[in-house]
CSV table of N, CA and C in Angstrom, one decimal:
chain,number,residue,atom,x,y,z
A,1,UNK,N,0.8,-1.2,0.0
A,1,UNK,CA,0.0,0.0,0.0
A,1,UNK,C,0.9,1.2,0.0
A,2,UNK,N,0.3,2.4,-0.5
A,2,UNK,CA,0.8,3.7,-0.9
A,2,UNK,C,0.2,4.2,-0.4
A,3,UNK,N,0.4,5.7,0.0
A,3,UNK,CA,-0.3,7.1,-0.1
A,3,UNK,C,-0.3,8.0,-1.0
A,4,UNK,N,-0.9,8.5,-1.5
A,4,UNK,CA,-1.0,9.7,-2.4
A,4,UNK,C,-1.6,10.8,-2.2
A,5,UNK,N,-1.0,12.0,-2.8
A,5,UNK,CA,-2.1,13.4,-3.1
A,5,UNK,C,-3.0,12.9,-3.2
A,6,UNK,N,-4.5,13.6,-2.4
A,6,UNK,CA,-5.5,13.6,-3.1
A,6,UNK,C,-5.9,14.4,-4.8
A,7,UNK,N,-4.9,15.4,-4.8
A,7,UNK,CA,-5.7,15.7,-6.2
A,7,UNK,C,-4.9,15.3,-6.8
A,8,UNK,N,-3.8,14.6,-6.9
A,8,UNK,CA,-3.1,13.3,-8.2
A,8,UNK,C,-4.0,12.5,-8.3
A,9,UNK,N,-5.0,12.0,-7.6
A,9,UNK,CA,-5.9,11.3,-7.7
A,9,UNK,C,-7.6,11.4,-8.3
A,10,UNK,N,-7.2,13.2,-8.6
A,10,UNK,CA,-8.4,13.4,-9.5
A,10,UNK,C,-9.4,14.6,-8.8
A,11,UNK,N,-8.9,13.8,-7.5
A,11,UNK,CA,-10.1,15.3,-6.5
A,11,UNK,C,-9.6,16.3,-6.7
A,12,UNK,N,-10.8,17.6,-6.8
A,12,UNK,CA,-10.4,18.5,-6.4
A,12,UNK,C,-10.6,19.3,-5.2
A,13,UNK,N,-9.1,19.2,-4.6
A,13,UNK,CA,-9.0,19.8,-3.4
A,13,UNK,C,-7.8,20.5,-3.5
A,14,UNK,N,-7.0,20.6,-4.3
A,14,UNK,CA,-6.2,22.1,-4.8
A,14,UNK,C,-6.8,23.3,-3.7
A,15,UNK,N,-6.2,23.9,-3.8
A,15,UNK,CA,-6.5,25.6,-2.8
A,15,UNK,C,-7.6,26.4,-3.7
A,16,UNK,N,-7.6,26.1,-5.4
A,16,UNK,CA,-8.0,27.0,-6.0
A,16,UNK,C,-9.6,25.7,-6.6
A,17,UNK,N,-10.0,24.9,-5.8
A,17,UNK,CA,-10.5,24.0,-6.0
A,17,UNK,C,-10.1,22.9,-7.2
A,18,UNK,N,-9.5,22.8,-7.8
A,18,UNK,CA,-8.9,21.9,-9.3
A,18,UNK,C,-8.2,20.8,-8.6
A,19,UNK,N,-7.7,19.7,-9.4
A,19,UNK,CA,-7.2,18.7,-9.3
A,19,UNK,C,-5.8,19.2,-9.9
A,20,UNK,N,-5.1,18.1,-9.9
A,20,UNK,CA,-3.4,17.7,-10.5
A,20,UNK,C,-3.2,16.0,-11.2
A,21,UNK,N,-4.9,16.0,-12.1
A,21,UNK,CA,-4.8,14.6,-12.0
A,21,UNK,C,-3.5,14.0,-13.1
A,22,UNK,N,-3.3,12.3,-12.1
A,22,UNK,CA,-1.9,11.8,-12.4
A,22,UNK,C,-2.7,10.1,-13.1
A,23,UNK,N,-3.0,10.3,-13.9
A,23,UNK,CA,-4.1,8.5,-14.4
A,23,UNK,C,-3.5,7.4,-13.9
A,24,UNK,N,-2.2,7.4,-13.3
A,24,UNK,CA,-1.8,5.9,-13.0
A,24,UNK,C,-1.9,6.1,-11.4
A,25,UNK,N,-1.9,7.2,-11.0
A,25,UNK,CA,-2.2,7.3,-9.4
A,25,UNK,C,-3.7,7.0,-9.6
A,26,UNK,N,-4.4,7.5,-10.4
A,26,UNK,CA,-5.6,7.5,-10.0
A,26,UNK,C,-6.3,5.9,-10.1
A,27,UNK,N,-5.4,5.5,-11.1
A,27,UNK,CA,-5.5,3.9,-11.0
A,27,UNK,C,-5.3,3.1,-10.6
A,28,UNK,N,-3.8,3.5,-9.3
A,28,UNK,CA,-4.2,2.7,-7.7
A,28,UNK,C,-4.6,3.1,-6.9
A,29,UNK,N,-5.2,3.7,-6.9
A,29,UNK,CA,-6.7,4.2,-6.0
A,29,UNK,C,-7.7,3.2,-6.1
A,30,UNK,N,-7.9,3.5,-7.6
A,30,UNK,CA,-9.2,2.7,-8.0
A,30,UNK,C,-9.2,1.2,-7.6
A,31,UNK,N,-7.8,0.5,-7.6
A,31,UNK,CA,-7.5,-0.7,-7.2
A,31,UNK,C,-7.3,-1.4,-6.2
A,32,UNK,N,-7.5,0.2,-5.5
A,32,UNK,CA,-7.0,-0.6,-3.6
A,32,UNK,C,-5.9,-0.4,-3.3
A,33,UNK,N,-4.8,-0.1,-4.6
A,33,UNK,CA,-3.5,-0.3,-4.0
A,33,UNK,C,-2.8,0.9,-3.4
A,34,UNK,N,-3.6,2.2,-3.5
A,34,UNK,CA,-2.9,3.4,-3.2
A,34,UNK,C,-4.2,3.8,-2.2
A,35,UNK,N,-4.0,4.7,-1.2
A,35,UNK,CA,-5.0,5.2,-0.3
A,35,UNK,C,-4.7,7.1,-0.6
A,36,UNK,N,-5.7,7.8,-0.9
A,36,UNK,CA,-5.8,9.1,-1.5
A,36,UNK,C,-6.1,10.3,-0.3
A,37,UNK,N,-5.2,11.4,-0.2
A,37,UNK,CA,-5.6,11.6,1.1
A,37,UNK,C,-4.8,13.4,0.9
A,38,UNK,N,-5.0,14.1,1.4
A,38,UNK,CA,-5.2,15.4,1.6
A,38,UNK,C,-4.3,15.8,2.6
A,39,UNK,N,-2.7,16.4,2.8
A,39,UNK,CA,-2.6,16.7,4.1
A,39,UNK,C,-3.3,18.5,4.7
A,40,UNK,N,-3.6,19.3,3.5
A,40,UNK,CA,-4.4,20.5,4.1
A,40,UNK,C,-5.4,20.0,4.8
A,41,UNK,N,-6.2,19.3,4.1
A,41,UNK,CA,-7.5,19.3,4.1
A,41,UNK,C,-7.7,18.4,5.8
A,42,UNK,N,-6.8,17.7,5.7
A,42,UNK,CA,-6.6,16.8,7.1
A,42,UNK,C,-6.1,18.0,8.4
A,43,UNK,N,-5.3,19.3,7.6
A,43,UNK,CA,-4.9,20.3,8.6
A,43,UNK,C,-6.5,21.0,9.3
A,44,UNK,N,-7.4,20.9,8.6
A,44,UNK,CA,-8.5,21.4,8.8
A,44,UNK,C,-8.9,22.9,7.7
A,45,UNK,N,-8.4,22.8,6.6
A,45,UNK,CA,-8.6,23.7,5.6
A,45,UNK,C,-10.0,23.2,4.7
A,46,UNK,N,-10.5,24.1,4.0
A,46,UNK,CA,-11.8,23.2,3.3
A,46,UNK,C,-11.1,24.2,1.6
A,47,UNK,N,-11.7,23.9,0.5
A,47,UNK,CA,-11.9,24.3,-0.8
A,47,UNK,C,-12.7,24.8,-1.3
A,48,UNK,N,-12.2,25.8,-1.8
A,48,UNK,CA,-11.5,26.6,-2.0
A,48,UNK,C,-11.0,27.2,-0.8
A,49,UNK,N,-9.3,27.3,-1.2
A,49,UNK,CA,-8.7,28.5,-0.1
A,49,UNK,C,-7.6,28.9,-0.1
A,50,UNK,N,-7.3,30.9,0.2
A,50,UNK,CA,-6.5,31.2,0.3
A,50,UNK,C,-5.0,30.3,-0.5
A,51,UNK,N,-4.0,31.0,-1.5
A,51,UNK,CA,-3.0,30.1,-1.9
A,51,UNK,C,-2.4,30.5,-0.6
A,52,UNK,N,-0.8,29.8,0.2
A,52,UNK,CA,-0.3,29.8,1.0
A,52,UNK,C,1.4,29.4,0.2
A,53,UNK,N,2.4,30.3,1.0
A,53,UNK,CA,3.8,29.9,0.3
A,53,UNK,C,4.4,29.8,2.5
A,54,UNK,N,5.4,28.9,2.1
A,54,UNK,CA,6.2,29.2,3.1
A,54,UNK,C,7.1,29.9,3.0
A,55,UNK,N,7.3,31.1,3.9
A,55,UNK,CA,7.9,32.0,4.4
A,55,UNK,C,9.0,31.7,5.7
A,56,UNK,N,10.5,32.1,5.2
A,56,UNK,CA,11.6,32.3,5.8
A,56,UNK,C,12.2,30.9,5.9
A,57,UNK,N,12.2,29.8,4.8
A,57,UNK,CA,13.2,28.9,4.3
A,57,UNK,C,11.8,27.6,4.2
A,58,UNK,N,12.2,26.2,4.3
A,58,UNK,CA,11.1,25.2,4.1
A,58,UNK,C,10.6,24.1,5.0
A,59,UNK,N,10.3,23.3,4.9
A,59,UNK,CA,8.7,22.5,5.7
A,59,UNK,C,9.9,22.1,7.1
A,60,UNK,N,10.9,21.5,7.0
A,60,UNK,CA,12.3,21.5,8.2
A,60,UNK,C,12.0,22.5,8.9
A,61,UNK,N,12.3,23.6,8.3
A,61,UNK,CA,12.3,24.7,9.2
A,61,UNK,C,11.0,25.5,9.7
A,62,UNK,N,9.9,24.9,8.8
A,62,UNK,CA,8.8,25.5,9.9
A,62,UNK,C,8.2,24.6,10.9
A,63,UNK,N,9.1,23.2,10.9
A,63,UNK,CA,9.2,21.7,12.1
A,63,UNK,C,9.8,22.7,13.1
A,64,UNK,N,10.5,23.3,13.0
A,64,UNK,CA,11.6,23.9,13.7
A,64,UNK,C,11.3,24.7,14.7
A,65,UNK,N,10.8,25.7,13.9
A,65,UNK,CA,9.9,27.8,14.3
A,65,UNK,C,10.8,28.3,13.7
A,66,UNK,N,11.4,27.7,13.0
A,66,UNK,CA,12.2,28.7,12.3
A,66,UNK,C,11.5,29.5,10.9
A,67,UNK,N,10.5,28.9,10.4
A,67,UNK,CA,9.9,29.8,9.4
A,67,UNK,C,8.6,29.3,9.7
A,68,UNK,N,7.1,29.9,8.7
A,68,UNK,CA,6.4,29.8,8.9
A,68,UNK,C,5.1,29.4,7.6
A,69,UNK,N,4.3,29.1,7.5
A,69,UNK,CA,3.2,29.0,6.5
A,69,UNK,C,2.0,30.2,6.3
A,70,UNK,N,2.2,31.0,5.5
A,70,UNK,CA,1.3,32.5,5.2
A,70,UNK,C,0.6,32.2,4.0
A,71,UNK,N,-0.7,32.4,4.2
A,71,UNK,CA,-1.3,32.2,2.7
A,71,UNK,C,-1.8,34.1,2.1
A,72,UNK,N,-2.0,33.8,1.0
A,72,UNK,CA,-1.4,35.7,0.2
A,72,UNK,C,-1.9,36.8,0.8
A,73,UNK,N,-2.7,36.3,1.8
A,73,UNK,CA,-3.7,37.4,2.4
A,73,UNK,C,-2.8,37.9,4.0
A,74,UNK,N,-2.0,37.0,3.8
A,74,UNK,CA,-0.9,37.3,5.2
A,74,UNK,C,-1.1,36.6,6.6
A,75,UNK,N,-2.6,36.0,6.7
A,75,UNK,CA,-2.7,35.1,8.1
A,75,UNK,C,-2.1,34.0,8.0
A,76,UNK,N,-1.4,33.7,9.1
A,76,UNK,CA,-0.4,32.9,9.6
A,76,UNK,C,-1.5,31.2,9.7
A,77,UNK,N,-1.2,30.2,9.0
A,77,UNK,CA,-1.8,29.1,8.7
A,77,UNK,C,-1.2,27.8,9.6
A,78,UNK,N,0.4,28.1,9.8
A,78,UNK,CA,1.0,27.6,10.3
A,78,UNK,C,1.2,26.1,11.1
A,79,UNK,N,-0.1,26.2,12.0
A,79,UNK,CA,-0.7,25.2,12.6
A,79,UNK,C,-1.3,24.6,12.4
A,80,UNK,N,-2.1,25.0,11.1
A,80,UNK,CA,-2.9,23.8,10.4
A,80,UNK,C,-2.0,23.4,9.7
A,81,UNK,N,-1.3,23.6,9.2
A,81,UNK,CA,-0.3,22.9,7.9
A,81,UNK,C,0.7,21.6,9.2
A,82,UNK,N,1.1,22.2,10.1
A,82,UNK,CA,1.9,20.8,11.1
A,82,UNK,C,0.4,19.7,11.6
A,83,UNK,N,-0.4,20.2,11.8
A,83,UNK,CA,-1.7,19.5,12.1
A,83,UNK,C,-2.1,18.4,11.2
A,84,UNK,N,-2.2,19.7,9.9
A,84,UNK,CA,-2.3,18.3,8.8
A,84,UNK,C,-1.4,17.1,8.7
A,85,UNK,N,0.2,17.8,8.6
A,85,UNK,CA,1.1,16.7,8.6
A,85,UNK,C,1.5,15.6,9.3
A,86,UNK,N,0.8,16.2,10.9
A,86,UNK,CA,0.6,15.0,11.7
A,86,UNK,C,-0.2,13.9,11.4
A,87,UNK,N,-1.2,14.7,11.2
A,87,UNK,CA,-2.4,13.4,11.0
A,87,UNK,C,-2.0,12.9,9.7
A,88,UNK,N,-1.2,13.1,9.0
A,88,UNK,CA,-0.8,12.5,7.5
A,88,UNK,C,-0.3,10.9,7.9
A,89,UNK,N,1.2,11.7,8.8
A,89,UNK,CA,2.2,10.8,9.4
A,89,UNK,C,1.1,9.4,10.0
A,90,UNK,N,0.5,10.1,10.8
A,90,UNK,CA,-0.2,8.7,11.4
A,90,UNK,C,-0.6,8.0,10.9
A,91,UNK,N,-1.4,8.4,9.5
A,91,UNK,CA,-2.8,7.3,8.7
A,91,UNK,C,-0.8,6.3,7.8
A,92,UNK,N,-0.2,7.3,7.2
A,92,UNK,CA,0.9,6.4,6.6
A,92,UNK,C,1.6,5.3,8.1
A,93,UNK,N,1.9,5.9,9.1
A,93,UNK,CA,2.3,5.2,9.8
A,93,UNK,C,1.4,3.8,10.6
A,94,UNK,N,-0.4,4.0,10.2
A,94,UNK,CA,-0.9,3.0,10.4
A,94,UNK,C,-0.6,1.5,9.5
A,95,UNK,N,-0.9,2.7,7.8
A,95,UNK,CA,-1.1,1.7,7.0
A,95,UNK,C,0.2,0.9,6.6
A,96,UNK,N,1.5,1.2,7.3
A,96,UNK,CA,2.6,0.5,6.8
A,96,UNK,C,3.0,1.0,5.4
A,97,UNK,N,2.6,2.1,5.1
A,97,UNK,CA,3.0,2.8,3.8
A,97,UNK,C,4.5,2.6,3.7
A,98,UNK,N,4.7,1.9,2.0
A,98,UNK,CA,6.0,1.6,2.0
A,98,UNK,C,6.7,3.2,1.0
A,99,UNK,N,5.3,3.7,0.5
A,99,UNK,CA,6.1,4.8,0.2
A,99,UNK,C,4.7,5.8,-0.1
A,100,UNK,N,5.1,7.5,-0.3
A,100,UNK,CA,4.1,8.2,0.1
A,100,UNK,C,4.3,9.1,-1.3
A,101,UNK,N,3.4,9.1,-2.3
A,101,UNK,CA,3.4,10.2,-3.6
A,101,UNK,C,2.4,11.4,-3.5
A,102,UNK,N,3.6,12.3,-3.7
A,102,UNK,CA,3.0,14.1,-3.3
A,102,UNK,C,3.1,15.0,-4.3
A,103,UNK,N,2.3,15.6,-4.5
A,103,UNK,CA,2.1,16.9,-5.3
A,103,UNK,C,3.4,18.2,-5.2
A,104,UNK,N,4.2,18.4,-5.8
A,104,UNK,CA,5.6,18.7,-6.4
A,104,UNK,C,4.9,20.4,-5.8
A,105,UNK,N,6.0,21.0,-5.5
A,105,UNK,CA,6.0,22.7,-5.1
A,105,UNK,C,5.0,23.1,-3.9
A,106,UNK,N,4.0,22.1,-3.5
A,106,UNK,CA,2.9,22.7,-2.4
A,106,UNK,C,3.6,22.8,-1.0
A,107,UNK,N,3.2,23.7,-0.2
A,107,UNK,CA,3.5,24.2,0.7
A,107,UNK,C,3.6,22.8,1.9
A,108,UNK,N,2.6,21.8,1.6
A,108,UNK,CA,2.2,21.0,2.0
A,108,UNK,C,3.2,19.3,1.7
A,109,UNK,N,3.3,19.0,0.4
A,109,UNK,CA,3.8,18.2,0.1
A,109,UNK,C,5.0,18.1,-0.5
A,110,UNK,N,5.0,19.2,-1.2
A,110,UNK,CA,6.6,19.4,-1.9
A,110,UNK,C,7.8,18.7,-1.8
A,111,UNK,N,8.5,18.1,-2.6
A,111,UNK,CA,9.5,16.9,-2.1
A,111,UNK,C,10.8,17.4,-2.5
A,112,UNK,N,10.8,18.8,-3.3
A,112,UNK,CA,11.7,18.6,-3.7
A,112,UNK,C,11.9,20.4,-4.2
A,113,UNK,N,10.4,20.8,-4.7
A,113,UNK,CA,10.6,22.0,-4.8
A,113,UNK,C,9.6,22.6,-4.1
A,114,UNK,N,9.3,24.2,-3.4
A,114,UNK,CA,8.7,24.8,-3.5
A,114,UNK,C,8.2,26.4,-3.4
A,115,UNK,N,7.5,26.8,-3.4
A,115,UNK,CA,7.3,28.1,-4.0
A,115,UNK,C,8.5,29.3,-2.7
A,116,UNK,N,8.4,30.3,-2.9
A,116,UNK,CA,9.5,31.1,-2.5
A,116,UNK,C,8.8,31.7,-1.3
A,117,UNK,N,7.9,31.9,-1.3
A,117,UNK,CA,7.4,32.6,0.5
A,117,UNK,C,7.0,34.1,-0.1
A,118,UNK,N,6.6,34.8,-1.6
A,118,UNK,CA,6.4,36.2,-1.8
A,118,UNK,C,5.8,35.9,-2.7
A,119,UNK,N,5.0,35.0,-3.3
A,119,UNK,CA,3.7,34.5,-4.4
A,119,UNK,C,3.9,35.4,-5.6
A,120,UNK,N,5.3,35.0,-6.3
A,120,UNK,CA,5.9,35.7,-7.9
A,120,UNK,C,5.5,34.4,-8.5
A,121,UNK,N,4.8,32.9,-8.3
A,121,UNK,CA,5.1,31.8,-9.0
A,121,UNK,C,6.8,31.4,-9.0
A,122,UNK,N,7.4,31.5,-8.4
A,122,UNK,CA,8.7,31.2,-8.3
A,122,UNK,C,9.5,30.4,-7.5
A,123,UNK,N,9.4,29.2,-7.9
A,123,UNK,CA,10.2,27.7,-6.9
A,123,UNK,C,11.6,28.2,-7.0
A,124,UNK,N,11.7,27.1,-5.3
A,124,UNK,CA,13.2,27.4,-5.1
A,124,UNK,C,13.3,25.9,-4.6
A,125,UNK,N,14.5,25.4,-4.2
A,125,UNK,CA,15.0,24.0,-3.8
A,125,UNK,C,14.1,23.4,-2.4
A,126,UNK,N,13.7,22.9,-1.6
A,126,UNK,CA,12.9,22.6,-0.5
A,126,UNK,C,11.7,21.8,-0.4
A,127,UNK,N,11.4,21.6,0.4
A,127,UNK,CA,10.3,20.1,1.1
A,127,UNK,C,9.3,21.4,1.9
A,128,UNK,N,8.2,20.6,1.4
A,128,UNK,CA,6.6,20.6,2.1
A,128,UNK,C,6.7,20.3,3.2
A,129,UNK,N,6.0,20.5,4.3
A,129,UNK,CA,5.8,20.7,5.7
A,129,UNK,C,5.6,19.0,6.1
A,130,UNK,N,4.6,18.3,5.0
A,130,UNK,CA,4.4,17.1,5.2
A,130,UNK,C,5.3,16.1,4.8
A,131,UNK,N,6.0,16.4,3.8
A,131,UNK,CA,7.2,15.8,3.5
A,131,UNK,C,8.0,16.0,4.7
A,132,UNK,N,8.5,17.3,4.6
A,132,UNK,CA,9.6,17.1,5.8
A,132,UNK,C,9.4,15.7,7.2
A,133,UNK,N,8.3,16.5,7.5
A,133,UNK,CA,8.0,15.1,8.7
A,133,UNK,C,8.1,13.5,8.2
A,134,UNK,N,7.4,13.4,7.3
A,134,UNK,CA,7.1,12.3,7.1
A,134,UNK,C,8.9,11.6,6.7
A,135,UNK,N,9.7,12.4,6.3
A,135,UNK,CA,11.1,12.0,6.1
A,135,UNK,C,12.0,11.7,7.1
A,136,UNK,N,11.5,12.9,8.1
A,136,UNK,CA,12.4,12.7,9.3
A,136,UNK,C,12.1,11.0,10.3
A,137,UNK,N,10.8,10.9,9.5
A,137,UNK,CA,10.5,9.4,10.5
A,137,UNK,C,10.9,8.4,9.0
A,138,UNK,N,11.7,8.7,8.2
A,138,UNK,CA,12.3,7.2,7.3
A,138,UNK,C,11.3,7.1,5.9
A,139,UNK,N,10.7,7.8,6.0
A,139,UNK,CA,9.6,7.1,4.9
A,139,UNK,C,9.9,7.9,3.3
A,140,UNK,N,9.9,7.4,2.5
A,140,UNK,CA,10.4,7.4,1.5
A,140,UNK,C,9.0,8.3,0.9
A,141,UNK,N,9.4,10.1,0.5
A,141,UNK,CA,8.4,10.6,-0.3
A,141,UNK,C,8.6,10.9,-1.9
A,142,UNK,N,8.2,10.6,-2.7
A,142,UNK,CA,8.4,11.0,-3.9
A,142,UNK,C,7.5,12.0,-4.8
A,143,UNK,N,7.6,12.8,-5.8
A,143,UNK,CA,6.9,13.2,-6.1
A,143,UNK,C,6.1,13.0,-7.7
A,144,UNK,N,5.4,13.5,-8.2
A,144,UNK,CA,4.2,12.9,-9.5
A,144,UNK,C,5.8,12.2,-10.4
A,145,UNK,N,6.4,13.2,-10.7
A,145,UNK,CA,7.7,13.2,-11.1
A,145,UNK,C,8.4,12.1,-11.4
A,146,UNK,N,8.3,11.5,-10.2
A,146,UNK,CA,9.2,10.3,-9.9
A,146,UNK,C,8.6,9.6,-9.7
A,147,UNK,N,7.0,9.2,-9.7
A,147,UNK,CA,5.8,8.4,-9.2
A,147,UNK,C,6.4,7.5,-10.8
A,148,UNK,N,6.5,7.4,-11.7
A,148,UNK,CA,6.6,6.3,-12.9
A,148,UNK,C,7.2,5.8,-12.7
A,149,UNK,N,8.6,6.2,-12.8
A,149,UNK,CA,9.6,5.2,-12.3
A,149,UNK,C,9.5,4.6,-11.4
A,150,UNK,N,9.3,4.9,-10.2
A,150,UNK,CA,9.0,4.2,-8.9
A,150,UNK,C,8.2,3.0,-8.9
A,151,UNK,N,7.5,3.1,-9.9
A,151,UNK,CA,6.3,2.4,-9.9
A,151,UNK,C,6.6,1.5,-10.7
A,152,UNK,N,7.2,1.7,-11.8
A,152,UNK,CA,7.9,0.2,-12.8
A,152,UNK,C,9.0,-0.8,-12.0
A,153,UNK,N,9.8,0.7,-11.0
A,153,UNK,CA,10.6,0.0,-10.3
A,153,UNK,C,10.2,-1.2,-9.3
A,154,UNK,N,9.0,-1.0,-8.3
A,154,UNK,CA,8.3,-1.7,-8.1
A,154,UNK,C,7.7,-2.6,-8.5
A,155,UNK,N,7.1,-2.7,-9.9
A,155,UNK,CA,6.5,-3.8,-10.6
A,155,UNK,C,7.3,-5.1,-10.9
A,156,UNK,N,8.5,-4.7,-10.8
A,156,UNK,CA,9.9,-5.7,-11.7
A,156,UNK,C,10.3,-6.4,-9.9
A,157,UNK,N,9.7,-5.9,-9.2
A,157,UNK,CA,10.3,-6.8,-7.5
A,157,UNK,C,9.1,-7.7,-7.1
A,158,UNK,N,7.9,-7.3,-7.9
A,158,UNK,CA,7.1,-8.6,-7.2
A,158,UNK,C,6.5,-9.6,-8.5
């Protein structure tokens, strides 16, 4: 079993209500094999809402207090976004998740990139709030990106 973005999986629960659909994610979903899941929406956020960048470095450092989560309107989100990530960590740490696929640049999931903290559209090097956590406890996150490969890579072990 896997975890995934919910909106690689077709929902839309994007900030701006839309999806990011990914058809082979959404096809272990459909199969049982992947479990679809939201870390905003689990923070207690609903859709449409407010976009949000992290502000003063990435998801590490807002684990830390060293930086924070602002969405464009300037209120501090902060605590929903670790809230969500907790409750992420737990459902993956129930299900034995051998690995967790996230939606690339979100404040939330980002694995690798994401936005700059001053909403120009402009990524910089850094991990999502829920990534970061979910890494520091071992768990292998990847993003849509890397979701194919991973996935053939897998196919050829069992």
């Amino acid at each position: 079993m896997i975890v995934v973005s919910s909106c690689l999986a077709g929902q839309p629960v994007r900030y701006n209500g839309t999806d990011s659909l990914h058809k082979e994610i959404r096809r272990l979903v459909s199969e049982k094999k992947a479990l679809a899941l939201c870390p905003e929406l689990l923070g207690g956020f609903d859709t449409p809402r407010d976009p949000a960048e992290i502000v003063g470095g990435d998801g590490n450092d807002v684990l830390a207090g060293r930086a924070k989560v602002v969405e464009k309107s300037g209120r501090d989100v902060t605590a929903q976004y670790i809230a969500g990530a907790q409750r992420t960590f737990r459902v993956v740490k129930e299900l034995r998740a051998k690995a967790v696929i996230l939606k690339e640049s979100s404040p939330s999931c980002g694995s690798a990139l994401i936005y700059d903290g001053q909403f120009r559209d402009r990524r910089i090097a850094g991990s999502g709030v829920t990534t970061a956590l979910l890494r520091r406890h071992g768990i292998e996150v990847l993003s849509e990106a890397d979701a194919a490969q991973w996935l053939r890579e897998q196919s050829k072990k069992v």
